[in-house]
CSV table of C-alpha atoms and ligand atoms in Angstrom, one decimal:
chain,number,residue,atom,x,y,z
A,9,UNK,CA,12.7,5.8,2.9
A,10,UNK,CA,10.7,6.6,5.8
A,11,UNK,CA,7.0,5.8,6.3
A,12,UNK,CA,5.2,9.0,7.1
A,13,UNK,CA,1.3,10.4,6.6
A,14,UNK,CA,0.6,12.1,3.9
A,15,UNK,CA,-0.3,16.0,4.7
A,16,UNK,CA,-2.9,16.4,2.2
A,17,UNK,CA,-4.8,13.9,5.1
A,18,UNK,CA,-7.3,16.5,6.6
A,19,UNK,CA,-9.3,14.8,9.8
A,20,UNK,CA,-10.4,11.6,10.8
A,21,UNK,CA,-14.3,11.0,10.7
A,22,UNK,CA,-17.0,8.6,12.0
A,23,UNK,CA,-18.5,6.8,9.3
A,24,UNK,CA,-21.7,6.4,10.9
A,25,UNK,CA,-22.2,9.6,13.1
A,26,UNK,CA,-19.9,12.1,10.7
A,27,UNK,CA,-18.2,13.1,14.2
A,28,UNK,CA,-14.6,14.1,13.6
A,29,UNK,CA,-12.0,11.4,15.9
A,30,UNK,CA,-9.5,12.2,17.7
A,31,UNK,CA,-6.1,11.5,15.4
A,32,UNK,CA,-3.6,12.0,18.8
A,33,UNK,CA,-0.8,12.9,16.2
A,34,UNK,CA,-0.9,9.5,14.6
A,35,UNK,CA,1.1,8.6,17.2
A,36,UNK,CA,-0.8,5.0,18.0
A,37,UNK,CA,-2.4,3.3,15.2
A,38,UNK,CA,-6.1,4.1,14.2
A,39,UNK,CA,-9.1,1.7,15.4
A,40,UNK,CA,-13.0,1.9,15.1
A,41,UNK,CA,-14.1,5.7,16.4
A,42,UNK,CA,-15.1,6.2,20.4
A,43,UNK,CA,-18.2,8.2,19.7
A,44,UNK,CA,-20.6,5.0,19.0
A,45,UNK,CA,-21.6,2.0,20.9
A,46,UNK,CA,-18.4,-0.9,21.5
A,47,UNK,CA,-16.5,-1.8,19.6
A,48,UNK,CA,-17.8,1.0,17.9
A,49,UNK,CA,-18.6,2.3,13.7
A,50,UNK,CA,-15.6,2.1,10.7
A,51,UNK,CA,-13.3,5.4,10.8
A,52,UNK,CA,-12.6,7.4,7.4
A,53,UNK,CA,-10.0,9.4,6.4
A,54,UNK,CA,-10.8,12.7,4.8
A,55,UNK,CA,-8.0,14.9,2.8
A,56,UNK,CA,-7.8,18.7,2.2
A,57,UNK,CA,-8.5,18.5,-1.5
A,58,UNK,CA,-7.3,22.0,-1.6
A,59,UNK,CA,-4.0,20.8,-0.8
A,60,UNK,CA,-4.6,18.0,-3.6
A,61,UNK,CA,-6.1,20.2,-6.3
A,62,UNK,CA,-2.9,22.1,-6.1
A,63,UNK,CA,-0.8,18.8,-6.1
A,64,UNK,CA,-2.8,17.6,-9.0
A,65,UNK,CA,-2.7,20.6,-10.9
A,66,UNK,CA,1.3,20.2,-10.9
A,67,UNK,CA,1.4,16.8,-11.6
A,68,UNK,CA,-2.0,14.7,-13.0
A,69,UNK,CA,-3.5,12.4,-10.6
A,70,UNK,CA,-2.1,8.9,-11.5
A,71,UNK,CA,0.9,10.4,-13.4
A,72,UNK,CA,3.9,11.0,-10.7
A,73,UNK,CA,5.7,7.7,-12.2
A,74,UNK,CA,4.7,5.1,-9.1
A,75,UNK,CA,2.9,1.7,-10.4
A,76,UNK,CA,1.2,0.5,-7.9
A,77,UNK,CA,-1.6,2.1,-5.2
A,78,UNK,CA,1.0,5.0,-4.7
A,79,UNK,CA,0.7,5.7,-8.3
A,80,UNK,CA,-2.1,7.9,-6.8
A,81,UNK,CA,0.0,9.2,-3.5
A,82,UNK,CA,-1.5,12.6,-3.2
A,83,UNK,CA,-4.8,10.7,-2.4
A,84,UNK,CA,-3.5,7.8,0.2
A,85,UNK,CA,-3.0,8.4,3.9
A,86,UNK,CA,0.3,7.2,4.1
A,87,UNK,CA,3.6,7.9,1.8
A,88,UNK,CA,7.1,6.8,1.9
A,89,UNK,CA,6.4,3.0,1.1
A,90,UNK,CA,10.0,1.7,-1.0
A,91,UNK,CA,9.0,0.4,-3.8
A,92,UNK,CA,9.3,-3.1,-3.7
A,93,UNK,CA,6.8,-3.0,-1.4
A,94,UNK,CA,3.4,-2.7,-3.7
A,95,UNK,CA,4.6,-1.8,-7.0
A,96,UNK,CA,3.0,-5.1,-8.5
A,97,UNK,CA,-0.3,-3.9,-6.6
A,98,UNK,CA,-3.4,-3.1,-8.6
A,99,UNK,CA,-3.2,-1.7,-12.1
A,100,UNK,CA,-5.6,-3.9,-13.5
A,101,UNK,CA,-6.7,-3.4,-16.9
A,102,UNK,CA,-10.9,-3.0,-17.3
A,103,UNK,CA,-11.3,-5.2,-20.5
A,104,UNK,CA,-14.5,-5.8,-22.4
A,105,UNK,CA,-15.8,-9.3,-23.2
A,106,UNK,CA,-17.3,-9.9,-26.5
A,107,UNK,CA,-18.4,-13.1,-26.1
A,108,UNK,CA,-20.4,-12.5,-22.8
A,109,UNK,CA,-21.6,-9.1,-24.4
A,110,UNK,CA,-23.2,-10.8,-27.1
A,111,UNK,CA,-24.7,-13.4,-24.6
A,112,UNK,CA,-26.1,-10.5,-22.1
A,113,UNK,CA,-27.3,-8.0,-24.4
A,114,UNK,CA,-24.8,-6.1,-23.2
A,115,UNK,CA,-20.9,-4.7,-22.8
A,116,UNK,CA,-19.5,-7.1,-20.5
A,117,UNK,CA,-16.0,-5.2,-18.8
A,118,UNK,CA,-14.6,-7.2,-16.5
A,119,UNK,CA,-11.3,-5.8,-14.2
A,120,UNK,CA,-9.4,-9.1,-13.3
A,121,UNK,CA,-7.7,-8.6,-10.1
A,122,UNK,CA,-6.5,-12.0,-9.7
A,123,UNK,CA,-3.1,-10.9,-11.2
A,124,UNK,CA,-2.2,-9.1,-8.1
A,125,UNK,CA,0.9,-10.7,-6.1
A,126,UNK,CA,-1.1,-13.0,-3.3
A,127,UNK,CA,-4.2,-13.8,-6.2
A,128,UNK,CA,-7.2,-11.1,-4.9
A,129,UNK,CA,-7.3,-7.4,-4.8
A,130,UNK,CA,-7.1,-8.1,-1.2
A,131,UNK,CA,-3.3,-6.6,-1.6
A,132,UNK,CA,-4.7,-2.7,-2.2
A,133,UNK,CA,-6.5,-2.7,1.0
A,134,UNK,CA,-3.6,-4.9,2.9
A,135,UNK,CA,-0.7,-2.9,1.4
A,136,UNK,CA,-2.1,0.8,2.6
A,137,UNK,CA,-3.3,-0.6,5.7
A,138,UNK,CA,-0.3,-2.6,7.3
A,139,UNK,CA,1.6,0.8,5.8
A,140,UNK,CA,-0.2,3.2,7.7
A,141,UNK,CA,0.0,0.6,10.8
A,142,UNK,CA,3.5,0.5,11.2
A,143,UNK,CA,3.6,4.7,10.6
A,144,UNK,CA,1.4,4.4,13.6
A,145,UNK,CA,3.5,2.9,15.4
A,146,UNK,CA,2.2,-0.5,15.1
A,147,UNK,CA,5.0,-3.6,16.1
A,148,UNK,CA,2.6,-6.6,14.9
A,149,UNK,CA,-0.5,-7.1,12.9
A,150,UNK,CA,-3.5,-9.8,13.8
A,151,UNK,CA,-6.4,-10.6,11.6
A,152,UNK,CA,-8.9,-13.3,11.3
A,153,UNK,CA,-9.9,-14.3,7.9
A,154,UNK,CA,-11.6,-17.0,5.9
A,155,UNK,CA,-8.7,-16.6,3.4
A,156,UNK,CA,-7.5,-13.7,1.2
A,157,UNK,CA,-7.3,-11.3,3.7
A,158,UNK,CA,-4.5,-13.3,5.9
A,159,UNK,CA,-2.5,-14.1,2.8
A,160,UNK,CA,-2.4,-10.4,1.9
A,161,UNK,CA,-1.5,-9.0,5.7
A,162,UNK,CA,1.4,-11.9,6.1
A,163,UNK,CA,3.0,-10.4,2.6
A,164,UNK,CA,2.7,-7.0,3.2
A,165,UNK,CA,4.4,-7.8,6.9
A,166,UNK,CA,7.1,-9.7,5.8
A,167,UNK,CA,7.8,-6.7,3.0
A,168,UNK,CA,7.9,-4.4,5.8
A,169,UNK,CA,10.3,-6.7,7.4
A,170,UNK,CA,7.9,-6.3,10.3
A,171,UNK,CA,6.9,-9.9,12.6
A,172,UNK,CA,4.6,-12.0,10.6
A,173,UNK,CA,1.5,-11.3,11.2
A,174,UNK,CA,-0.9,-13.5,13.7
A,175,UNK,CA,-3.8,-14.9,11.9
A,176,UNK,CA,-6.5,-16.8,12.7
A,177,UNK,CA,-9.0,-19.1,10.5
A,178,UNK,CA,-12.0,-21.1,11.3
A,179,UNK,CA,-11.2,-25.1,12.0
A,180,UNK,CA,-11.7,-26.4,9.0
A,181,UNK,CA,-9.2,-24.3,6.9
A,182,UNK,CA,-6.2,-26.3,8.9
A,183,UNK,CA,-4.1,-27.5,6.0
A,184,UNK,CA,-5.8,-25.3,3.1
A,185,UNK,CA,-3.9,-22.9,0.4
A,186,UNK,CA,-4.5,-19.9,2.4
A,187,UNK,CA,-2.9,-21.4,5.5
A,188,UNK,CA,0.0,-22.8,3.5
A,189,UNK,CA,0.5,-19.2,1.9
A,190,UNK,CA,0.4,-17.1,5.3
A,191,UNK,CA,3.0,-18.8,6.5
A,192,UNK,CA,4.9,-19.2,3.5
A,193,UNK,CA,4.7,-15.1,4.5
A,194,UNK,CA,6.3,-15.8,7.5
A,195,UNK,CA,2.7,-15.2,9.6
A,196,UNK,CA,1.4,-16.7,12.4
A,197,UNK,CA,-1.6,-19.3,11.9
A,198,UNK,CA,-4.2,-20.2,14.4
A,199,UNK,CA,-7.4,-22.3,14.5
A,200,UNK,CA,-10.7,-21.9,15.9
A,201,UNK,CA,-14.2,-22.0,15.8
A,202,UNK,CA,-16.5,-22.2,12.9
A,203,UNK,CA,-16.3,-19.8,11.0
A,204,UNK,CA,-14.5,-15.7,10.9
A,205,UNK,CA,-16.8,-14.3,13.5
A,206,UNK,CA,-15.6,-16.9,15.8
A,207,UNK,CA,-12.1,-16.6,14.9
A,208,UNK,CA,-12.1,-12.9,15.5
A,209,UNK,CA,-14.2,-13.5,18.7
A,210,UNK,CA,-11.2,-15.9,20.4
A,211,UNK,CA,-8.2,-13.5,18.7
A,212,UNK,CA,-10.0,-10.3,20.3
A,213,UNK,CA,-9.7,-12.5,23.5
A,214,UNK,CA,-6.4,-14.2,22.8
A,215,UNK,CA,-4.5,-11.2,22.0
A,216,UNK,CA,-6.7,-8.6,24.4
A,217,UNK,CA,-3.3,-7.0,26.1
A,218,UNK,CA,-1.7,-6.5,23.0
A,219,UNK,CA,-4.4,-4.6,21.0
A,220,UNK,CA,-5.1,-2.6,24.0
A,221,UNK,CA,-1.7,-1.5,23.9
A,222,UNK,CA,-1.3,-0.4,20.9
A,223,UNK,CA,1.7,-2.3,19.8
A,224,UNK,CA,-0.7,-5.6,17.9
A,225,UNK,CA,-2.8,-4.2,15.7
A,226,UNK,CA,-6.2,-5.6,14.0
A,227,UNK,CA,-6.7,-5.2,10.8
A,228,UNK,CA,-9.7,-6.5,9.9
A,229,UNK,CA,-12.2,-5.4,7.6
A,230,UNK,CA,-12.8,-1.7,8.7
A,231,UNK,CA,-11.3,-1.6,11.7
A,232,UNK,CA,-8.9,0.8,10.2
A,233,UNK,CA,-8.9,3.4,7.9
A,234,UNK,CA,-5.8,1.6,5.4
A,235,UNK,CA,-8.1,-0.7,3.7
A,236,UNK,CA,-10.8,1.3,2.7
A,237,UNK,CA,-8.2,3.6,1.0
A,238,UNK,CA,-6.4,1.0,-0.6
A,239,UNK,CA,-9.7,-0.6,-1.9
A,240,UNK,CA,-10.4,2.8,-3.0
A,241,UNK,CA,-7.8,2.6,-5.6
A,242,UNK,CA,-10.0,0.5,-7.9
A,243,UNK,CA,-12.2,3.1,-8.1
A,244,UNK,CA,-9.4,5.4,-9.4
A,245,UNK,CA,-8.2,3.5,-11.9
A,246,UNK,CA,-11.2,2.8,-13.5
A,247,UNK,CA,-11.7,6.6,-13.7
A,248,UNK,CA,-8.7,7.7,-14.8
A,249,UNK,CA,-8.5,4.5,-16.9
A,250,UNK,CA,-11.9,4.4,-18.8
A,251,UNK,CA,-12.2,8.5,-18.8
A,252,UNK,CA,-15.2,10.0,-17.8
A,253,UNK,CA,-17.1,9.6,-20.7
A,254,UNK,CA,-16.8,5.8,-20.8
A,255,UNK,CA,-18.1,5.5,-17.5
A,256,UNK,CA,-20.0,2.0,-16.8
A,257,UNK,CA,-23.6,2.2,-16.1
A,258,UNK,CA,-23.0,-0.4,-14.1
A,259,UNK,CA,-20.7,-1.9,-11.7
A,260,UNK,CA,-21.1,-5.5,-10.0
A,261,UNK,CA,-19.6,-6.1,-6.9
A,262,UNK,CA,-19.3,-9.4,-4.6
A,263,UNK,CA,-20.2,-8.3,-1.5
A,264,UNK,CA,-18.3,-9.7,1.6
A,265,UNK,CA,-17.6,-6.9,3.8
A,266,UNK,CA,-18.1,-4.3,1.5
A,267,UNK,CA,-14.8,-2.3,1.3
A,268,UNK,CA,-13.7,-1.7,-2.1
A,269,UNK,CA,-18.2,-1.2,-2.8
A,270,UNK,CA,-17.8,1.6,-0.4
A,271,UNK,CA,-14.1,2.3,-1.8
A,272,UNK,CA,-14.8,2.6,-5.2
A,273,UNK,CA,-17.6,5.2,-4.7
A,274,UNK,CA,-14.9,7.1,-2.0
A,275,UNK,CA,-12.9,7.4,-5.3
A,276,UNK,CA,-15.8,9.0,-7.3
A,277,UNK,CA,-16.7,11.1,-4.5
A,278,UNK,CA,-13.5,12.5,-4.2
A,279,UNK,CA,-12.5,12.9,-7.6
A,280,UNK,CA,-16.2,14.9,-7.8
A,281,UNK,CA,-15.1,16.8,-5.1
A,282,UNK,CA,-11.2,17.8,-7.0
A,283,UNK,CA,-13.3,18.6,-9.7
A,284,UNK,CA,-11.5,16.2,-11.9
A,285,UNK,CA,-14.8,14.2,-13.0
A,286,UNK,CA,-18.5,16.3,-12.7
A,287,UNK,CA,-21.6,14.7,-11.2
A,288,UNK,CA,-23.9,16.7,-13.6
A,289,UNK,CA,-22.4,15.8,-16.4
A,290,UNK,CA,-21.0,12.3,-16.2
A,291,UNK,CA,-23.7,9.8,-14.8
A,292,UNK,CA,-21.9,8.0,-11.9
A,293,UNK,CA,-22.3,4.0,-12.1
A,294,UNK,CA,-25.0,2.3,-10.3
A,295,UNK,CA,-23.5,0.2,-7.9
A,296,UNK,CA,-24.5,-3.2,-7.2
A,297,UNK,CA,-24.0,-5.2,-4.3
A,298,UNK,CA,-23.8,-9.3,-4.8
A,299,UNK,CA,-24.4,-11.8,-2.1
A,300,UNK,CA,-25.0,-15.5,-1.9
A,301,UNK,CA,-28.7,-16.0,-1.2
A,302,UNK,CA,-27.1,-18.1,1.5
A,303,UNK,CA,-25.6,-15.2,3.1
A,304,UNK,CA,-26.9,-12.0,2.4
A,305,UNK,CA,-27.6,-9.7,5.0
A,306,UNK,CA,-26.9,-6.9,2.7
A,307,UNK,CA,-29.4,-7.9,0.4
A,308,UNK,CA,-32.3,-8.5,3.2
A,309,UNK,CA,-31.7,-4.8,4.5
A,310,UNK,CA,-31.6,-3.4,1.4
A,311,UNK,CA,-34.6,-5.0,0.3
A,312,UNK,CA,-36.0,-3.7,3.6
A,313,UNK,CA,-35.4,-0.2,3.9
A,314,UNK,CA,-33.0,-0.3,6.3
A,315,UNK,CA,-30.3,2.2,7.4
A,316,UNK,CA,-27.7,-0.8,8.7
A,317,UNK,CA,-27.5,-4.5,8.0
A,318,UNK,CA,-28.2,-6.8,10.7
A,319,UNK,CA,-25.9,-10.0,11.0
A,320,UNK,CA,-28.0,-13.6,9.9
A,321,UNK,CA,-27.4,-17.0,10.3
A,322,UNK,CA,-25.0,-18.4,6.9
A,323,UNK,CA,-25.7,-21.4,5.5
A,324,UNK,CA,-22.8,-21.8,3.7
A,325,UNK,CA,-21.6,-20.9,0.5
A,326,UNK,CA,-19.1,-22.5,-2.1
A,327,UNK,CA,-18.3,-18.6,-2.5
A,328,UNK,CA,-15.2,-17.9,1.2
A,329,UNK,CA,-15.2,-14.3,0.8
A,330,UNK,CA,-18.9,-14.0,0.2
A,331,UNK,CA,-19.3,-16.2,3.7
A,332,UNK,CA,-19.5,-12.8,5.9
A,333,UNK,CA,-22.7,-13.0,7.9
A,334,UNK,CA,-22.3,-9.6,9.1
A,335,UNK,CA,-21.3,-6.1,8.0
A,336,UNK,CA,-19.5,-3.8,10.7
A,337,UNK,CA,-20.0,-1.1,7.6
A,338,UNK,CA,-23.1,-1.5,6.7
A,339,UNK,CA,-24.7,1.6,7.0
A,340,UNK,CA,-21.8,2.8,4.4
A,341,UNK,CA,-22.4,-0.1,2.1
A,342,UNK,CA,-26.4,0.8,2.1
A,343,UNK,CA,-25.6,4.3,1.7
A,344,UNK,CA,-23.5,3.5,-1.6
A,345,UNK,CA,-26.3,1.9,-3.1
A,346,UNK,CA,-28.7,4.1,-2.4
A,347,UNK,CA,-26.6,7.4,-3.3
A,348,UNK,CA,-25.9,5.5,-6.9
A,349,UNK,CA,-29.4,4.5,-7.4
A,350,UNK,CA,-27.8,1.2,-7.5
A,351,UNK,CA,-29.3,-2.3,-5.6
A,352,UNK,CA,-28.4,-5.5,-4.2
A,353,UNK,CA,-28.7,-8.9,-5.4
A,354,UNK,CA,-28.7,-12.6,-4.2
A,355,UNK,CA,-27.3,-15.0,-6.3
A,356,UNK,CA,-28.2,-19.2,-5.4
A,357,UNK,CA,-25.8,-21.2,-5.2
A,358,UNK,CA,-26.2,-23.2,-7.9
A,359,UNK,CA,-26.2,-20.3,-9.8
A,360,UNK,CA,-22.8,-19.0,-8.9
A,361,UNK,CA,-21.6,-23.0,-9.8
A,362,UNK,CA,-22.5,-22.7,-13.3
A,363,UNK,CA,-21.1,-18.9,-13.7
A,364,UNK,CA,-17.9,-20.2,-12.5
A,365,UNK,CA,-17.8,-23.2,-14.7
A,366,UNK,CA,-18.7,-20.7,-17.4
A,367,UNK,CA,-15.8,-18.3,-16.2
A,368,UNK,CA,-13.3,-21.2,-17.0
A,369,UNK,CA,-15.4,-22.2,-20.5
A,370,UNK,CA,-14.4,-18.4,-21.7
A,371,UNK,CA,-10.9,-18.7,-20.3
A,372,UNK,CA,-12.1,-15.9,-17.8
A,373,UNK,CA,-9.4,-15.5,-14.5
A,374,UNK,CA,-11.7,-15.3,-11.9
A,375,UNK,CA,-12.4,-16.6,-8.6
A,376,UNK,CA,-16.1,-18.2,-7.5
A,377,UNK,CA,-17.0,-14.4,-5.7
A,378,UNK,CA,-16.0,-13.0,-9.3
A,379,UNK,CA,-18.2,-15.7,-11.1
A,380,UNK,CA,-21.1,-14.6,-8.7
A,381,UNK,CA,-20.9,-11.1,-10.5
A,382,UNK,CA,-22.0,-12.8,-13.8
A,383,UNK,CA,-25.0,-14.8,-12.2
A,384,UNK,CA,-26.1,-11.3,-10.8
A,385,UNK,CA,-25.9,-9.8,-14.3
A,386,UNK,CA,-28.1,-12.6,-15.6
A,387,UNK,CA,-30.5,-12.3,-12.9
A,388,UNK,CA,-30.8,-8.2,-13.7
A,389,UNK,CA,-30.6,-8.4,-16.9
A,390,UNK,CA,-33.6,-10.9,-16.8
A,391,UNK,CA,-35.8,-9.0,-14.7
A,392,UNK,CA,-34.9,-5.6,-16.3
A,393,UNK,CA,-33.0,-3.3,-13.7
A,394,UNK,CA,-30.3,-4.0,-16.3
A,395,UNK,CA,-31.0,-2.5,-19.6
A,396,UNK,CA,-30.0,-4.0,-22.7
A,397,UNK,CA,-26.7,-2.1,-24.6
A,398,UNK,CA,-25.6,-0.9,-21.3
A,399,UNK,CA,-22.0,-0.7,-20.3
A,400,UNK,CA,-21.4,-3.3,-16.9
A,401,UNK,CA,-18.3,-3.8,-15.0
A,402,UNK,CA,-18.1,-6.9,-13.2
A,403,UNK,CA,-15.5,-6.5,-10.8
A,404,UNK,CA,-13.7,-10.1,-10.7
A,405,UNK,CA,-11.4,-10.1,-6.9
A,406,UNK,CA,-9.8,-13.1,-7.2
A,407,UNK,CA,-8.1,-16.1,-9.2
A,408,UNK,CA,-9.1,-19.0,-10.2
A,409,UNK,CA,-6.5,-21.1,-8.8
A,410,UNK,CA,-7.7,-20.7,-4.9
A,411,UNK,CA,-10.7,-22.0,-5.3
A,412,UNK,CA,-9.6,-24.4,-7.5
A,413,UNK,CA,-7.0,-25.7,-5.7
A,414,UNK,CA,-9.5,-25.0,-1.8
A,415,UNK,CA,-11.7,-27.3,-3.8
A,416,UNK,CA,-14.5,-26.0,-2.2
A,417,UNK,CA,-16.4,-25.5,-5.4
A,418,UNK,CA,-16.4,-29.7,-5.7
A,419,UNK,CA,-17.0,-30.2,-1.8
A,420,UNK,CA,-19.3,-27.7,-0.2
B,525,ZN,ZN1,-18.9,6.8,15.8
């Protein structure tokens, strides 16, 4: 099989300015668009959904026999994948929790991703993106990370059969499960600085002739187009999954860098838009965004009116994937919340402790960033923008057994 992108992919837009970017044939690989200030604003892919209505019509969405993110190929930006490569992606079940219903006041549903193949639902974004990469023309992928992320682009390299994949990590995660598993994925593992701004900072440096040539790629958070629509897959399979009329009212999402938030709703816009679910008639969820209150420049310009987040200072949280100081989408993440009437919340520390400790009491699979859903439940539930009886999906990213075995929820 040959990697190739999908026709039913339309243009390439600016997330922030709307601007349309220049594809050059897909012929190099896709970066952050040219039309804003450097390093410039997240690029988006938008499809013909003319040319997917009539796909769809022939066979269902979800239905043309792929497990997996390619389950819903007429949607994805790049087909062709074998199938070895992601068919144990995704395909999480949503299932409801009586116990923490009765506790809440409400119907808990939880969607566990922790049973995809590297432990997070890191793999959706990882598996489109390095896919779309190397159709691209991409030889090598880089990416700094403070965990998941690296595990996920070292697997989906080494299923490619492509070089492992350069990674770098803060200092302090010398030795940890997540640099044991990148290179058990054949990547390539590097130290510095303090934490993932840093790390990104020296590989953007390190590895400067490379990504300007096109042939090393970076694939971090929304610096390509492949995550967001792999991310975006969550947000179909709970459609297609629940149905329209058992929508949530509610879904709760731990908020690092935002991309399946804004990847969910991508997959309710464009299902609106094929007609296959209607806006006037099915109440889209609300969509809330959860941060550490020691990190949470998401919820400060929220709270604030603000059209984009502005990066603050962390101060550490027991929570690695929620340690994102920064948003380079934030504009899209704000525009999520605000378009679903949704909000976003900051949960203490503390807090997301004993939510994880209850996680484990319940026999829940979920990591400390899924266990800061719950906290964020209790803290809406308590002061009412969560009404009692209504239907809440806390979207759980992660297993247990990172955490567990980082230690981090003892140490930090
Ligand atoms: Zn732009």
């Amino acid at each position: 099989m040959e990697l190739r992108i999908n026709p039913n992919l339309a243009r390439l837009v600016c997330s922030n300015s709307g601007k349309e970017v220049p594809a050059h044939g897909f012929a190099s690989p896709i970066g952050l668009c040219p039309c804003c200030p450097r390093p410039g604003k997240p690029v988006v892919v938008e499809y013909d959904l003319q040319r997917v209505r009539a796909e769809v019509a022939a066979t269902p969405l979800g239905a043309n026999g792929a497990r997996g993110p390619w389950r819903f190929a007429p949607l994805l930006p790049v087909l062709g994948v074998p199938e070895e490569y992601a068919a144990d992606v995704g395909g999480t079940p949503v299932v409801r929790h009586e116990r923490l219903s009765a506790r809440l006041g409400v119907e808990v549903l939880l969607k566990n991703e922790g049973t995809n193949p590297s432990g997070s639902f890191k793999d959706r974004g990882l598996a489109v993106a390095v896919a779309l990469g190397r159709a691209c023309g991409a030889r090598r992928f880089c990416v700094p990370t403070q965990g998941n992320a690296g595990v996920a682009a070292c697997l989906f390299s080494a299923r490619l059969g492509m070089p492992g994949c350069v990674v770098y990590m803060p200092e302090s995660y010398r030795g940890c499960i997540y640099h044991r598993a990148c290179e058990f994925f054949g990547g390539e593992v590097r130290f510095v600085g303090a934490n993932i701004a840093a790390a990104g900072r020296a590989m953007r440096e390190d590895l400067a002739d490379e990504l300007g040539s096109g042939t090393t790629v970076d694939i971090s958070t929304f610096f390509e187009p492949g995550r967001l629509e792999g991310k975006k897959t969550m947000g179909l399979e709970i459609a297609l999954d629940l149905g329209p009329g058992a929508f949530p009212d509610v879904i709760v999402y731990p908020t690092g860098g935002g991309t399946g938030l804004v990847g969910i709703w991508k997959a309710f816009e464009e299902l609106a838009g094929l007609g296959l679910i209607d806006p006037a008639r099915t109440r889209l969820p609300r969509m809330v965004a959860v941060q550490s209150a020691n990190c949470a420049p998401v919820v400060a310009a929220f709270a604030e009116g603000l059209p984009d987040v502005a990066p603050v200072v962390s101060q550490g949280t027991i929570a690695d994937g929620l340690d994102v100081p920064g948003a380079i989408m934030g504009h899209g993440i704000l525009r999520v919340l605000h378009a679903s009437g949704g909000t976003a919340v900051a949960a203490p520390e503390e807090a997301i402790a004993a939510a994880f400790t209850r996680y484990g009491l319940e026999g829940v699979n979920g990591g400390v960033e899924s266990a800061a859903t719950l906290t964020a439940l209790e803290i809406l539930r308590a002061d009412g923008r969560v009404r009692a009886g209504e239907r809440v999906l806390l979207l759980n990213t992660g297993t247990q057994l990172i955490p567990l075995s980082r230690g981090t929820w003892y140490h930090k």
